[in-house]
PDB file of C-alpha atoms in Angstrom:
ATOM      1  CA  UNK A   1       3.310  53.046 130.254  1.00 75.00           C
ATOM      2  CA  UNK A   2       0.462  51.633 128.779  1.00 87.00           C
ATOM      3  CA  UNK A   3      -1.801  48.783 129.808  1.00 93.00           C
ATOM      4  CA  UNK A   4      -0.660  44.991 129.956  1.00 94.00           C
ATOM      5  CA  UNK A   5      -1.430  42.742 126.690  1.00 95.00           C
ATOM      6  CA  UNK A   6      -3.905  40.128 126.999  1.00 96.00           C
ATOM      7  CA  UNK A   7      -1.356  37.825 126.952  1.00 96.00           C
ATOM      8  CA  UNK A   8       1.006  39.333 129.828  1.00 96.00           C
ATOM      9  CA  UNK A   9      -2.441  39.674 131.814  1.00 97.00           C
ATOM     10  CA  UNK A  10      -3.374  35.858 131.546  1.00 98.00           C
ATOM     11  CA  UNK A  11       0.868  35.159 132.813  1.00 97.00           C
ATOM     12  CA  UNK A  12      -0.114  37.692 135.272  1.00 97.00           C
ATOM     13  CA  UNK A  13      -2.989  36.006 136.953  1.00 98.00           C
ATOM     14  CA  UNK A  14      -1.772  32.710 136.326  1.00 98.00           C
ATOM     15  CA  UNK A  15       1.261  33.315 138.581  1.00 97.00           C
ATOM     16  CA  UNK A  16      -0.469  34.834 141.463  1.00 97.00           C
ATOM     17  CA  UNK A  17      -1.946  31.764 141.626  1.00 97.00           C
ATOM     18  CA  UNK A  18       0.297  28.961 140.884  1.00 97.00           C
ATOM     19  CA  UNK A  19       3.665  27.993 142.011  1.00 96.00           C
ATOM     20  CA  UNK A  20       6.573  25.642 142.225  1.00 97.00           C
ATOM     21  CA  UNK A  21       5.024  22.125 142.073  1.00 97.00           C
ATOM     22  CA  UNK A  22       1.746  22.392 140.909  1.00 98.00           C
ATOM     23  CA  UNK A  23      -0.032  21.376 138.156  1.00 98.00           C
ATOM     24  CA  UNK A  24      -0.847  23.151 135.434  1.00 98.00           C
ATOM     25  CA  UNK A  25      -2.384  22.876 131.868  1.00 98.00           C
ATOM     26  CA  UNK A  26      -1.884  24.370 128.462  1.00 98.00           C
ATOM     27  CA  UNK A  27      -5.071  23.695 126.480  1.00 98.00           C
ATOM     28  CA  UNK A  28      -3.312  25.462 123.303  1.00 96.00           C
ATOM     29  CA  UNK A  29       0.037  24.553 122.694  1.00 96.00           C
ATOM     30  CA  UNK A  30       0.393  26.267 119.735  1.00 93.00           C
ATOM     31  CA  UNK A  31       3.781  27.717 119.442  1.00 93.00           C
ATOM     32  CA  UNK A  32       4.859  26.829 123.201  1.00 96.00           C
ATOM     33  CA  UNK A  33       5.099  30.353 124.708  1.00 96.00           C
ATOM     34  CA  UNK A  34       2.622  29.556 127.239  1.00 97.00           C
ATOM     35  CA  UNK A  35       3.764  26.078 128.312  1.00 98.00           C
ATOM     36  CA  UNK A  36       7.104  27.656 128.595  1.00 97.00           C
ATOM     37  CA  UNK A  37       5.812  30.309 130.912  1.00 97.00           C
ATOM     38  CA  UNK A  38       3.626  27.399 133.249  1.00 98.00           C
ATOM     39  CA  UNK A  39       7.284  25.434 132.872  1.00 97.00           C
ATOM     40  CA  UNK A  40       9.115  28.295 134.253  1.00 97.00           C
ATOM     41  CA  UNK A  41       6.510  29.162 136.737  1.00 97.00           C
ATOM     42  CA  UNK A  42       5.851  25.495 138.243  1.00 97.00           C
ATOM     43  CA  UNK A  43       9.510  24.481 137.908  1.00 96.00           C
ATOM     44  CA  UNK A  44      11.342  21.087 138.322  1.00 95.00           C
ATOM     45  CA  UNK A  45       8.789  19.816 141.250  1.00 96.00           C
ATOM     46  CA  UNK A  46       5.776  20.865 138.955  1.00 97.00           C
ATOM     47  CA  UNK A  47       3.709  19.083 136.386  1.00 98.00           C
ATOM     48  CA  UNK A  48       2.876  20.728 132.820  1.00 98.00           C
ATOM     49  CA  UNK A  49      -0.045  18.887 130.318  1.00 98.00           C
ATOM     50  CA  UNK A  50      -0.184  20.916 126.836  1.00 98.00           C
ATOM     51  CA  UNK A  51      -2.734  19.652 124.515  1.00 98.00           C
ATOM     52  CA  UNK A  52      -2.986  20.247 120.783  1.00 96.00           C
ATOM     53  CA  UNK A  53      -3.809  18.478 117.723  1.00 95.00           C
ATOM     54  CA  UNK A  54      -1.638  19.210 115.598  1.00 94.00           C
ATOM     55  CA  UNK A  55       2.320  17.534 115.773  1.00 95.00           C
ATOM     56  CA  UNK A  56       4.074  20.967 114.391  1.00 94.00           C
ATOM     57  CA  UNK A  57       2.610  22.211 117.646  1.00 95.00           C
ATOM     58  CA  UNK A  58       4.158  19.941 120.076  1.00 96.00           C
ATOM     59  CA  UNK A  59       6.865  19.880 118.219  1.00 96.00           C
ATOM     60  CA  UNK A  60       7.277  23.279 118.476  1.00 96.00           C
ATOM     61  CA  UNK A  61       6.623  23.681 121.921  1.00 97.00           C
ATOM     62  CA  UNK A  62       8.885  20.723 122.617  1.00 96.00           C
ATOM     63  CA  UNK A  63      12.123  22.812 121.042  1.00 96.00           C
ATOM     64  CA  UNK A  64      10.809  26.128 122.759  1.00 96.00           C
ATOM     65  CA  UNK A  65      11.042  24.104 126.225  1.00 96.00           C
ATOM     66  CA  UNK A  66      14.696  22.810 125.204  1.00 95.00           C
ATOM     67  CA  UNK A  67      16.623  25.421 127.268  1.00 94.00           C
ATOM     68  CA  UNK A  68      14.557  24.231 130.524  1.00 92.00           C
ATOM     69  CA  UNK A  69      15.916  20.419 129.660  1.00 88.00           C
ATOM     70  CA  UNK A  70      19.593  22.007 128.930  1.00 87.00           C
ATOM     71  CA  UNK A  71      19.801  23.927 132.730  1.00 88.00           C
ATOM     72  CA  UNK A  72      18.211  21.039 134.471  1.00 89.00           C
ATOM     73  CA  UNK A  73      15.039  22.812 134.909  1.00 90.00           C
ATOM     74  CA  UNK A  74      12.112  21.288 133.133  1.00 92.00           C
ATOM     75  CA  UNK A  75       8.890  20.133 135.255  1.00 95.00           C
ATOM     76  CA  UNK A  76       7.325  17.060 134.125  1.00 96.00           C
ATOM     77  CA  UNK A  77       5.766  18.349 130.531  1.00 97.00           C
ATOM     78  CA  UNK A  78       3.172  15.818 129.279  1.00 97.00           C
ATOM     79  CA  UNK A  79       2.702  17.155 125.409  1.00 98.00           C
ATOM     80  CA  UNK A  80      -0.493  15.549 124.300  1.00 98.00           C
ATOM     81  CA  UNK A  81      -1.498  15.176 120.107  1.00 97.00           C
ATOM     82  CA  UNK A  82      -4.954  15.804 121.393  1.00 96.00           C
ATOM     83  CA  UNK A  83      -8.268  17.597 121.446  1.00 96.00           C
ATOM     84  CA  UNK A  84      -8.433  19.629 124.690  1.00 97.00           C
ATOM     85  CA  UNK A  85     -12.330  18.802 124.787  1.00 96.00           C
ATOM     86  CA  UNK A  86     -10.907  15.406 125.921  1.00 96.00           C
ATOM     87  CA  UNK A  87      -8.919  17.238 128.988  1.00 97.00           C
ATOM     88  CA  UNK A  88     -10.635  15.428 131.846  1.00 96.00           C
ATOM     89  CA  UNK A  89     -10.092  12.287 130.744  1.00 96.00           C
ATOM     90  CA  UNK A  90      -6.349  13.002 129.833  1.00 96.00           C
ATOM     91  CA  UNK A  91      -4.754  13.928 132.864  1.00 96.00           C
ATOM     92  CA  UNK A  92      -3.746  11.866 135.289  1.00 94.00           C
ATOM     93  CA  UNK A  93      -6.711  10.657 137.951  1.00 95.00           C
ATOM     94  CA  UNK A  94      -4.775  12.424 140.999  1.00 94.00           C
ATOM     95  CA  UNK A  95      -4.427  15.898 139.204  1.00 95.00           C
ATOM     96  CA  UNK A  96      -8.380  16.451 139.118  1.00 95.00           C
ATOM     97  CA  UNK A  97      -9.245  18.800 141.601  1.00 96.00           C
ATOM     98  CA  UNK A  98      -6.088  20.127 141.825  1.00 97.00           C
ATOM     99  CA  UNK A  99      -4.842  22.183 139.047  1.00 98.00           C
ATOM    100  CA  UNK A 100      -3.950  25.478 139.546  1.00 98.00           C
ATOM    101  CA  UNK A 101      -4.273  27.105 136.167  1.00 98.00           C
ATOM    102  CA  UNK A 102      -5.406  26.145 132.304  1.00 98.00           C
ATOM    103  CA  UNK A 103      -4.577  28.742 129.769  1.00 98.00           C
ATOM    104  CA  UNK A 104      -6.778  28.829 126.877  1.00 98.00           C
ATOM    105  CA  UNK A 105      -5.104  30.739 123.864  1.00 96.00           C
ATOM    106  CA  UNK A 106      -7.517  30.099 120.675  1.00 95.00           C
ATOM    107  CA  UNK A 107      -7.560  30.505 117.088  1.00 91.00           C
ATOM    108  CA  UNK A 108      -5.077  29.291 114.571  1.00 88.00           C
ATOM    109  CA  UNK A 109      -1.311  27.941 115.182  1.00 87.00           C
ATOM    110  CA  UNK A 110       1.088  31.572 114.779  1.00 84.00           C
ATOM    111  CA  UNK A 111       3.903  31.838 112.756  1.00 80.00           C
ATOM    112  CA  UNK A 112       3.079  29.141 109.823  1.00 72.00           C
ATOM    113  CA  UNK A 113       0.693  26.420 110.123  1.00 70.00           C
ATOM    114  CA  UNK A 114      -2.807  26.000 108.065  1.00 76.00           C
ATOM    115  CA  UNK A 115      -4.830  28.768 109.257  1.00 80.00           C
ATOM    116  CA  UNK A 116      -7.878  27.006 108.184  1.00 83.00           C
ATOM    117  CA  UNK A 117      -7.057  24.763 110.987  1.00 87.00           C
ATOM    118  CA  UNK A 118      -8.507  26.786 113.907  1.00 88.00           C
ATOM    119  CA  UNK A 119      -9.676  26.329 117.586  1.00 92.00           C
ATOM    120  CA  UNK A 120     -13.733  25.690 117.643  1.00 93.00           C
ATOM    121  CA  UNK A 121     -16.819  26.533 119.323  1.00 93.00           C
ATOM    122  CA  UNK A 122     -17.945  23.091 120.336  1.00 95.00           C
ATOM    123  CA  UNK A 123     -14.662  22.054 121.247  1.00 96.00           C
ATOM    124  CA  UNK A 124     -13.464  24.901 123.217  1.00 97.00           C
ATOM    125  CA  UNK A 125     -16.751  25.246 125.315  1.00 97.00           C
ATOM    126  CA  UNK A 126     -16.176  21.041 126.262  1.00 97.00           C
ATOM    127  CA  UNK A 127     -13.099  22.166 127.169  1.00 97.00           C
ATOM    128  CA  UNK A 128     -13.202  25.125 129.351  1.00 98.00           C
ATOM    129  CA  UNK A 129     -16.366  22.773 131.280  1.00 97.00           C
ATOM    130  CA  UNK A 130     -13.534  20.168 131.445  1.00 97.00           C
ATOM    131  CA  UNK A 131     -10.598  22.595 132.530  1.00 98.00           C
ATOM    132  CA  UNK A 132     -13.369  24.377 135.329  1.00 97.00           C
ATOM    133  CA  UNK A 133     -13.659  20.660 136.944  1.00 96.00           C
ATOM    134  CA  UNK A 134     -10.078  19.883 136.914  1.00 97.00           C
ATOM    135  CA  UNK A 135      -9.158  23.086 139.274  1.00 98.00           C
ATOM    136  CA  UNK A 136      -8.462  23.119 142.682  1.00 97.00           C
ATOM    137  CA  UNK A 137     -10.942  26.261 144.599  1.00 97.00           C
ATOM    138  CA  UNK A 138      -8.801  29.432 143.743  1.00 97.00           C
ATOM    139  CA  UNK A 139      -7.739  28.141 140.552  1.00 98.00           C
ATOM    140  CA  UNK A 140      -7.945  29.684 137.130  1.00 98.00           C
ATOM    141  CA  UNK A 141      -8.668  29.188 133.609  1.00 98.00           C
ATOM    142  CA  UNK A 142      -7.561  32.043 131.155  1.00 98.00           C
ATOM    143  CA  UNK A 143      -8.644  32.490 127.666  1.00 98.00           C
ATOM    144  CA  UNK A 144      -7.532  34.654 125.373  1.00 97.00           C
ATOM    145  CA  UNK A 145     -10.038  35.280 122.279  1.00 97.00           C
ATOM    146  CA  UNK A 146      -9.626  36.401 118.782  1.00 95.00           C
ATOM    147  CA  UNK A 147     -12.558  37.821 117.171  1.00 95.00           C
ATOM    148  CA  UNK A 148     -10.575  39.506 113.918  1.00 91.00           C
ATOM    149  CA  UNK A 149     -10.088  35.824 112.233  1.00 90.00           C
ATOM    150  CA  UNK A 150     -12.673  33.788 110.690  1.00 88.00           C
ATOM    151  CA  UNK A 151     -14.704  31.941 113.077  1.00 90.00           C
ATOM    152  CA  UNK A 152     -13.338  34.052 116.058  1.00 92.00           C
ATOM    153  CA  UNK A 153     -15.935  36.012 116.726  1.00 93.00           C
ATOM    154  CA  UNK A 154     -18.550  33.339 116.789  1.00 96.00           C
ATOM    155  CA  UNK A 155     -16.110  31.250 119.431  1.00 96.00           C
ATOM    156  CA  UNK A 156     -15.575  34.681 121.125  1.00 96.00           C
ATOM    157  CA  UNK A 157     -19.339  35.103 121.814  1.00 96.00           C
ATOM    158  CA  UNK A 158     -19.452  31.467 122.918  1.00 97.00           C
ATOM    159  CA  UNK A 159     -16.806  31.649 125.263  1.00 98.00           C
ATOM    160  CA  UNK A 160     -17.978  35.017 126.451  1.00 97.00           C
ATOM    161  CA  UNK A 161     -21.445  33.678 127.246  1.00 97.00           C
ATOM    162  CA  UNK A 162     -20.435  30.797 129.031  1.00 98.00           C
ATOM    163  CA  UNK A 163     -18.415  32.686 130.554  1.00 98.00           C
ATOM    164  CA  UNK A 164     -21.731  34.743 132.260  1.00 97.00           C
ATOM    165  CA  UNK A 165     -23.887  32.188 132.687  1.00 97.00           C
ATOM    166  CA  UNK A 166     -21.351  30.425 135.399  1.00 97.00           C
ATOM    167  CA  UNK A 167     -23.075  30.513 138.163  1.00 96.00           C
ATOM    168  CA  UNK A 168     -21.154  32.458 141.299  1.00 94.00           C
ATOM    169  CA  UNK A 169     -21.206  29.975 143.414  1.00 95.00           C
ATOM    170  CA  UNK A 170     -19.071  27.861 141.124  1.00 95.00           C
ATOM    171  CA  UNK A 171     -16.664  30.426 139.630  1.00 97.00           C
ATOM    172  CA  UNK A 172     -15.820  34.350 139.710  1.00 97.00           C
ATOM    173  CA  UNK A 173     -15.663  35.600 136.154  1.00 98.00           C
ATOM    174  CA  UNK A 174     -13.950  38.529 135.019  1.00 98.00           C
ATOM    175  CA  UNK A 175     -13.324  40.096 130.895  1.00 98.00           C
ATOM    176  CA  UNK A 176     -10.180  42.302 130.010  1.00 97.00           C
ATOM    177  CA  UNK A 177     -10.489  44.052 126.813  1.00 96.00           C
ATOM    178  CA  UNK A 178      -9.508  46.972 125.066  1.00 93.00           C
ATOM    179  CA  UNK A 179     -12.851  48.851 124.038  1.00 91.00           C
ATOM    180  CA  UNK A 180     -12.228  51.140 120.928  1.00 90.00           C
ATOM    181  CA  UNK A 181     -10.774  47.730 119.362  1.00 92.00           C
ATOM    182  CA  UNK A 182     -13.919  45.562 118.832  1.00 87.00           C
ATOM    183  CA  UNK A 183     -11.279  42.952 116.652  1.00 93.00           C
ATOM    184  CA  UNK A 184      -8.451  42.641 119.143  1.00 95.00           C
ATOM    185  CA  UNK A 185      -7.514  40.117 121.060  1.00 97.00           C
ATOM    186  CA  UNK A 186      -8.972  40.039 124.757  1.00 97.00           C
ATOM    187  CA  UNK A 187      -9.300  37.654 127.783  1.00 98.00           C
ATOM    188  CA  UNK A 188     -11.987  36.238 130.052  1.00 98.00           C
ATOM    189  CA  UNK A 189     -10.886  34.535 133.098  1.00 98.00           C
ATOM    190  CA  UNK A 190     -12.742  32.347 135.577  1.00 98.00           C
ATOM    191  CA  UNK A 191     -11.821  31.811 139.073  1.00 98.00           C
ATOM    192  CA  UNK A 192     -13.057  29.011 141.166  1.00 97.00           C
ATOM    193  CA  UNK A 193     -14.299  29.733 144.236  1.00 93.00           C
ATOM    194  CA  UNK A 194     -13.083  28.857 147.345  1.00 82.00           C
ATOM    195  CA  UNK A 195     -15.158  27.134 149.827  1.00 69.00           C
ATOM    196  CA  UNK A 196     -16.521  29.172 152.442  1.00 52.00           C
TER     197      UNK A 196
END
């Protein structure tokens, strides 16, 4: 049977932890597969942000989420031409502190797009800090990496490290990764804690 892709693993904790009506934010629109999945999983009564900075993106993302408008069955889906560093300040005052997932899928845009155009260190870390204080306790950030491309394993090691030094009492983190494959894809997760 095999083990679960990185990417079916992020869907996979993502929906055992949000639901119909929450909120829910795609840091990396990219080609729209994941906003599609928080659409589907959040449904009509829910509330989708999906950042990117480039247009083709949203665009994209906009015609993958098409169907959803056509059966009556889109959430609220805020598509943002922006840098996810500037999350917090995007979403709407009443959603912080109670988001229920951000999926983080870096790199470059898929399927066309200027590869030279990729997701960054910096950025990405002011953005995962940003996505952490926007979730309600239980909620979850996901974020898949991609050390094979240029500049992925630098923002790989980045994200992995702030990743560790979270401290426990803030946020549970856990890294899925297939180990004789040092260049594919894998996924660190971060789960806020509850209060006790």
């Amino acid at each position: 049977m095999g083990f679960l892709s990185v990417l079916s693993m992020a869907h996979r904790w993502i929906a055992e932890r949000a639901s119909a009506g929450d909120i829910v934010i795609d840091a990396t629109a990219g080609g729209g597969v994941d906003t599609l999945a928080l659409a589907e999983l959040v449904g009509r009564s829910g509330t989708v942000y999906a950042f990117d900075i480039q247009q083709e993106a949203l665009d994209r993302t906009n015609e993958r989420l098409s169907p959803l408008a056509d059966n009556g069955k889109k959430p609220d889906v805020r598509l943002l031409l922006e840098n996810h560093a500037r999350m917090a300040e995007a979403v709407a005052p009443e959603a912080i502190g109670k988001v229920a997932a951000v999926m983080f899928n870096l790199g470059y845009l898929p399927g066309g797009g200027d590869h030279a155009v990729i997701t960054e260190p910096a950025s990405t870390l002011a953005a995962l800090d940003a996505a952490l204080s926007l979730l309600r306790p239980g909620g979850i950030v996901t974020c898949v990496l991609y050390p094979g491309h240029p500049g992925g394993a630098e923002e790989a090691t980045a994200v992995e490290s702030w990743a560790a030094q979270l401290p426990q009492t803030l946020a549970q983190t856990v890294i899925y990764r297939q180990l004789q494959r040092g260049t594919a894809p894998y996924l660190i997760a971060a789960e806020r804690r509850r209060s006790n």
